[in-house]
XYZ file of C-alpha atoms in Angstrom:
334
model
C -50.819 -40.615 -45.220
C -48.453 -42.436 -47.631
C -45.289 -41.126 -49.096
C -43.160 -43.879 -50.769
C -43.567 -46.944 -53.064
C -44.889 -50.073 -51.341
C -42.673 -53.012 -50.205
C -43.883 -56.361 -51.473
C -45.684 -58.918 -49.292
C -47.781 -58.612 -46.205
C -46.256 -58.264 -42.762
C -48.580 -60.524 -40.794
C -49.124 -64.113 -40.303
C -52.057 -63.873 -42.872
C -49.483 -63.196 -45.590
C -46.979 -65.892 -44.277
C -49.966 -68.499 -44.127
C -50.677 -67.851 -47.863
C -47.264 -68.125 -48.889
C -46.553 -71.415 -47.010
C -49.841 -72.779 -48.523
C -48.425 -71.692 -51.912
C -45.094 -73.495 -51.075
C -46.881 -76.627 -50.106
C -48.882 -76.634 -53.337
C -45.561 -76.372 -55.170
C -43.995 -79.039 -53.247
C -46.962 -81.395 -54.094
C -46.725 -80.439 -57.717
C -42.975 -81.125 -57.608
C -43.420 -84.532 -55.972
C -46.034 -85.550 -58.656
C -43.661 -84.262 -61.483
C -40.787 -86.423 -60.121
C -43.028 -89.493 -59.953
C -44.040 -88.739 -63.564
C -40.376 -88.475 -64.484
C -39.580 -91.847 -63.047
C -42.392 -93.334 -65.137
C -41.031 -91.553 -68.234
C -37.520 -92.973 -67.504
C -38.984 -96.505 -67.428
C -40.855 -95.985 -70.779
C -37.746 -94.552 -72.415
C -35.547 -97.302 -71.150
C -38.034 -99.819 -72.553
C -38.286 -98.055 -75.837
C -34.587 -97.890 -76.105
C -34.273 -101.552 -75.313
C -36.793 -102.336 -78.090
C -35.040 -100.088 -80.477
C -31.692 -101.837 -79.865
C -33.495 -105.301 -80.311
C -34.818 -104.237 -83.638
C -31.302 -102.935 -84.800
C -29.839 -106.243 -83.786
C -32.662 -108.186 -85.869
C -31.882 -105.822 -88.823
C -28.261 -106.827 -88.573
C -29.128 -110.476 -88.540
C -31.602 -110.032 -91.298
C -28.945 -108.345 -93.518
C -26.725 -111.337 -92.939
C -29.451 -113.640 -93.948
C -30.149 -111.665 -97.053
C -26.522 -111.733 -98.058
C -26.291 -115.512 -97.591
C -29.531 -116.077 -99.653
C -28.063 -113.724 -102.329
C -24.904 -115.778 -102.445
C -26.814 -119.010 -102.752
C -28.870 -117.660 -105.530
C -25.789 -116.410 -107.410
C -24.193 -119.957 -106.915
C -27.321 -121.659 -108.271
C -27.514 -119.362 -111.268
C -23.934 -119.906 -112.023
C -24.201 -123.690 -111.518
C -27.337 -123.651 -113.891
C -25.263 -121.946 -116.502
C -22.409 -124.305 -116.354
C -24.707 -127.340 -116.372
C -26.539 -126.004 -119.355
C -23.222 -125.408 -121.144
C -21.964 -129.046 -120.364
C -25.226 -130.561 -121.419
C -25.152 -128.516 -124.766
C -21.618 -129.629 -125.263
C -22.381 -133.286 -124.717
C -25.400 -133.049 -126.994
C -23.214 -131.484 -129.773
C -20.695 -134.225 -129.416
C -23.276 -136.909 -129.639
C -24.645 -135.096 -132.800
C -21.247 -134.752 -134.306
C -20.460 -138.382 -133.780
C -23.768 -139.192 -135.302
C -24.910 -141.476 -132.476
C -27.982 -139.539 -131.386
C -30.648 -142.167 -132.183
C -30.804 -145.171 -130.026
C -31.600 -147.319 -132.905
C -28.382 -146.112 -134.620
C -26.362 -146.920 -131.566
C -27.820 -150.462 -131.427
C -27.140 -151.187 -135.158
C -23.781 -149.599 -135.000
C -22.639 -151.536 -131.997
C -20.509 -154.706 -132.887
C -21.994 -156.753 -130.067
C -25.026 -156.761 -127.827
C -22.868 -155.712 -124.711
C -21.508 -152.858 -126.642
C -25.077 -151.791 -127.558
C -26.379 -151.918 -123.967
C -23.314 -150.050 -122.792
C -23.689 -147.232 -125.328
C -27.439 -146.864 -124.580
C -26.786 -146.756 -120.871
C -24.125 -144.113 -121.372
C -26.478 -142.025 -123.504
C -29.316 -142.316 -120.889
C -27.080 -141.644 -117.957
C -25.576 -138.542 -119.674
C -28.987 -137.146 -120.387
C -30.479 -138.058 -117.035
C -27.579 -136.466 -115.146
C -28.036 -133.305 -117.052
C -31.570 -133.260 -116.367
C -31.147 -134.012 -112.760
C -28.707 -131.234 -112.294
C -30.893 -128.858 -114.095
C -33.855 -129.915 -111.891
C -31.755 -129.425 -108.759
C -30.445 -126.095 -109.750
C -33.780 -124.912 -110.865
C -35.273 -125.819 -107.424
C -32.426 -124.155 -105.681
C -32.888 -120.896 -107.672
C -36.556 -121.020 -106.970
C -35.976 -121.577 -103.231
C -33.526 -118.871 -103.162
C -35.714 -116.502 -104.796
C -38.585 -117.343 -102.442
C -36.440 -116.873 -99.499
C -35.128 -113.530 -100.916
C -38.680 -112.303 -101.279
C -39.577 -113.458 -97.696
C -36.507 -111.716 -96.275
C -37.323 -108.548 -98.223
C -40.935 -108.510 -96.797
C -39.427 -109.112 -93.221
C -36.963 -106.317 -93.861
C -39.713 -103.955 -94.793
C -41.758 -104.858 -91.642
C -38.649 -104.494 -89.546
C -38.021 -101.075 -91.029
C -41.390 -99.811 -90.163
C -41.172 -101.233 -86.621
C -37.784 -99.505 -86.239
C -39.106 -96.247 -87.381
C -42.127 -96.448 -84.978
C -39.730 -97.204 -82.100
C -37.356 -94.423 -82.982
C -40.358 -92.110 -83.043
C -41.480 -93.397 -79.695
C -38.094 -93.016 -78.064
C -37.717 -89.540 -79.501
C -41.141 -88.420 -78.147
C -40.382 -89.837 -74.793
C -37.165 -88.179 -74.674
C -38.745 -84.784 -75.535
C -41.334 -85.365 -72.790
C -38.576 -86.319 -70.280
C -36.700 -82.960 -71.107
C -39.981 -81.097 -70.679
C -40.680 -82.810 -67.332
C -37.143 -81.921 -66.202
C -37.629 -78.220 -67.216
C -40.963 -78.238 -65.293
C -39.379 -79.627 -62.065
C -36.687 -77.089 -62.496
C -39.187 -74.154 -62.783
C -41.065 -75.625 -59.705
C -37.906 -75.550 -57.789
C -37.084 -72.002 -58.695
C -40.758 -71.067 -57.704
C -40.288 -72.637 -54.379
C -37.064 -70.884 -53.665
C -38.664 -67.477 -54.591
C -41.557 -68.392 -52.293
C -39.287 -69.297 -49.269
C -37.427 -66.001 -49.920
C -40.766 -64.175 -49.676
C -41.649 -66.039 -46.500
C -38.377 -65.167 -44.977
C -38.786 -61.545 -46.084
C -42.492 -61.313 -44.650
C -41.371 -62.892 -41.310
C -38.604 -60.369 -40.936
C -40.914 -57.466 -41.747
C -43.431 -58.837 -39.212
C -40.603 -59.021 -36.662
C -39.463 -55.552 -37.485
C -43.145 -54.359 -37.178
C -43.477 -55.731 -33.792
C -40.186 -54.318 -32.586
C -41.119 -50.864 -34.046
C -44.501 -50.943 -32.412
C -43.129 -51.865 -29.037
C -40.709 -48.858 -29.397
C -43.383 -46.550 -30.355
C -45.631 -47.787 -27.480
C -42.749 -47.101 -24.949
C -42.011 -43.704 -26.510
C -45.865 -42.769 -26.285
C -46.107 -43.974 -22.747
C -43.056 -42.027 -21.695
C -43.858 -38.811 -23.316
C -47.619 -38.693 -22.539
C -48.445 -36.438 -19.609
C -51.822 -35.932 -18.087
C -53.525 -32.544 -18.600
C -53.733 -30.438 -15.549
C -57.165 -30.133 -14.027
C -58.172 -26.940 -12.290
C -60.551 -26.695 -9.589
C -63.030 -24.773 -11.740
C -62.761 -27.338 -14.495
C -62.910 -30.430 -12.226
C -66.690 -30.352 -12.134
C -67.162 -29.093 -15.841
C -68.906 -31.441 -18.186
C -67.017 -33.077 -20.957
C -67.275 -31.628 -24.418
C -68.982 -33.340 -27.152
C -65.910 -33.340 -29.238
C -64.173 -35.751 -26.888
C -63.059 -39.349 -28.136
C -65.787 -42.114 -27.981
C -65.548 -43.794 -24.494
C -63.627 -47.007 -24.055
C -64.943 -49.969 -21.901
C -62.506 -51.816 -19.867
C -62.947 -55.576 -20.467
C -62.491 -58.205 -17.684
C -59.415 -59.543 -19.508
C -57.497 -56.300 -19.056
C -58.254 -54.959 -22.599
C -60.682 -52.343 -23.792
C -63.160 -51.839 -26.505
C -64.122 -49.011 -28.749
C -66.705 -48.405 -31.419
C -65.144 -46.871 -34.371
C -65.880 -46.207 -38.203
C -63.587 -48.329 -40.334
C -63.067 -47.674 -43.778
C -61.017 -49.992 -46.207
C -58.223 -48.815 -48.503
C -55.683 -50.464 -50.943
C -53.057 -47.824 -51.608
C -49.448 -48.766 -51.917
C -46.619 -47.078 -49.800
C -45.185 -46.872 -46.389
C -46.777 -45.893 -43.188
C -46.020 -42.756 -41.017
C -44.054 -45.013 -38.704
C -41.896 -46.041 -41.604
C -43.253 -49.547 -41.984
C -44.513 -50.856 -45.261
C -48.268 -51.096 -45.840
C -49.588 -54.728 -45.340
C -52.333 -56.702 -44.086
C -52.988 -55.754 -40.397
C -51.729 -52.009 -40.845
C -54.299 -49.665 -39.432
C -54.294 -45.861 -39.575
C -55.586 -44.182 -36.413
C -55.846 -40.819 -34.658
C -53.065 -41.288 -31.948
C -55.028 -39.093 -29.573
C -57.674 -41.771 -29.468
C -55.676 -44.906 -30.202
C -51.915 -44.669 -29.417
C -49.433 -45.735 -32.137
C -48.079 -49.337 -31.477
C -51.646 -50.445 -29.968
C -52.671 -53.982 -30.985
C -56.317 -54.629 -31.601
C -58.784 -57.139 -32.772
C -61.061 -56.052 -35.529
C -64.304 -58.267 -36.267
C -64.262 -59.270 -39.758
C -60.712 -58.379 -40.167
C -58.588 -59.912 -37.701
C -55.529 -58.932 -35.638
C -53.982 -55.566 -36.454
C -51.758 -52.863 -35.130
C -51.883 -49.075 -35.158
C -48.946 -48.149 -37.294
C -50.102 -45.123 -39.353
C -51.771 -41.787 -39.293
C -53.467 -39.399 -41.653
C -55.032 -35.869 -42.015
C -58.492 -37.466 -42.615
C -58.217 -39.854 -39.614
C -59.766 -37.807 -36.710
C -61.532 -39.070 -33.696
C -63.094 -42.582 -33.673
C -62.082 -43.426 -37.272
C -59.581 -45.991 -38.563
C -58.580 -47.045 -41.969
C -57.828 -50.749 -42.794
C -55.409 -51.949 -45.454
C -56.323 -54.577 -48.063
C -54.275 -56.000 -50.684
C -56.692 -55.234 -53.554
C -59.240 -52.604 -54.481
C -61.881 -55.163 -54.796
C -61.394 -56.253 -51.184
C -61.291 -52.719 -50.027
C -64.527 -51.953 -51.834
C -66.079 -54.999 -50.410
C -65.349 -53.902 -46.831
C -66.338 -50.424 -47.668
C -67.158 -48.315 -44.533
C -68.655 -49.901 -41.582
C -69.074 -49.277 -37.845
C -67.336 -51.952 -35.684
C -66.550 -52.361 -32.070
C -62.771 -53.193 -31.827
C -60.792 -54.551 -28.923
C -57.564 -52.962 -27.774
C -54.786 -54.820 -26.028
């Protein structure tokens, strides 16, 4: 009954409906994926903006740390200069022997000179101490600011690292989503090609069936009936009687068997849902029929085992063919 590898896909509206449903599901997935991509784009833009802000803060913090470091260096240098000057002044006083206030008073020639010398000594000592206090406070303030800035710098580095990780992860998710959308588009193109192929096969099957019906009608000739045989009874091996329906169709009770073999039919059409193998002496090739539990079909194949009121129905899987099995049904021919 079958002689060549099967063509892919079904040749009836059943197969087209399934492919179109699959295409609609792919389209829904694609729309959902595109919406997800928009969301990822917004998140990625926000993460990149956050990262740019953190980088700007790092630049500003580096400038502040450089300024504080400069202030600390200046304070240290000033402290060293002030300490050197104060030491020089104390050495000078020691060398002059005017270190003790009493010696300054007794060594003065007048009261005004003693008061002036005491005031000079106090002012020199106080200035040195004031400078040292100011410079010490400046060093302490600069050191404290440096520690604060170092802490801020560490926290900013952690935040920057986290923002970079987030941006990298979002970029990877965006790339994966783009690849997924591309794969859905490829699947939709393949499905639409399959739909076009199935529709073309279905149209070819209808044309071929119509041609076979015309050829069968043109070549069929009624058998001559002799006078002696006109009143003879019908033999028991004759096909099952067909009943004419009010709508112009006819019905016939047949034994229908399911099969799932690949290949091509005797008429050259590829197997598919709706292809039925028949005995042409009972059901002419090209005849359309309605089969309860199966649907619309066309007589497009023959076989050595198909004799009399017997038909074979094609199924896409062995499981479906086994589920059908062999059953007696009354079909409608039209």
